[in-house]
Amino acid sequence: MSGAELDKIAGWLRNARRVTVLTGAGISTESGIPDFRGPNGVWTKNPAAEKTATLQYYMSDPEVRRHAWQNRINSGMWNAEPNAAHRALVELERKGRLHTLVTQNIDGLHQTAGQSPEIVVEIHGNVREAKCMACDWRGPMQETLDRVRAGEGDPGCLHCGGILKSATISFGENLVAADLHRSQLEAGRADVFVAIGTSLAVYPAAGLPEIALRNGSRLIILNAEQTPFDPMADVVVRDKLGDVLPALVALV
Ligand code: NAD
């Protein structure tokens, strides 16, 4: 990406009334958390892994749940640190140029980096909590993981015996209506919408740039690989996010 092009994008951000950012798994790969569909993605390497993230299989097959709990205790997410791209978005907020950050990520790294929780919408939930699929119980994930470490393969809810899962949105599971509504509202209010590290393949999150465009917003895409929205974007940047985002935000 040329300096002149970065300058142009920085100018759009400087002059925007409202900036909405959508992030995906690609912003966390430099923190050591693999994405799903990139070249080293979890599903690219092991398509069967998709089952553990699909509600229907999770709810109907104890073997899938045992597998999912083992993945959770061994997940690199617990030790991951935010990277330069997460920190650049914190700086963008500090400069008053980031109003809403919708993330598809469940790793919590935006907040760990220092982003204000009030501006972050975790549209796919988060891994910090476990939830019961039968009653309203929610609790810290680490407490349930301790039960798995102590030998329970598929821990049940201590209140009602229901199936436990991470408080993330699986495939086939409804999004939290209020989060979806807020995301769509902020996509529609934006005059600059930035999609970062997402293949824009998963709806309804992938519908957000569509809403932004329909309402006359500019669309900036920062992603290493092609997305279905590239032809509609005002600019597409393929550089590594940990390099390009700090460079861009420094110019804003
Ligand atoms: P995706 O895996 O579909 O796409 C990620 C994109 O990021 C890819 O196109 C890849 O080329 C790009 N990318 C990866 N590293 C990059 C880098 N360093 N610089 C520039 N581009 C880079 O991810 P998605 O669109 O977010 O959708 C997948 C779903 O997976 C989401 O629903 C999300 O909830 C979930 N997920 C989350 C995490 C996480 O929380 N970190 C990790 C894996 C999957």
mmCIF file of C-alpha atoms in Angstrom, residues 5 18 66 96 130 159:
data_model
loop_
_atom_site.group_PDB
_atom_site.id
_atom_site.type_symbol
_atom_site.label_atom_id
_atom_site.label_comp_id
_atom_site.label_asym_id
_atom_site.label_seq_id
_atom_site.Cartn_x
_atom_site.Cartn_y
_atom_site.Cartn_z
ATOM 1 C CA GLU A 5 -3.274 5.741 -0.472
ATOM 2 C CA ARG A 18 -19.258 8.411 12.397
ATOM 3 C CA ARG A 66 -16.320 -33.818 24.796
ATOM 4 C CA GLY A 96 -12.103 10.293 18.605
ATOM 5 C CA ALA A 130 -20.064 -20.626 29.968
ATOM 6 C CA HIS A 159 -28.526 -25.998 38.583
#
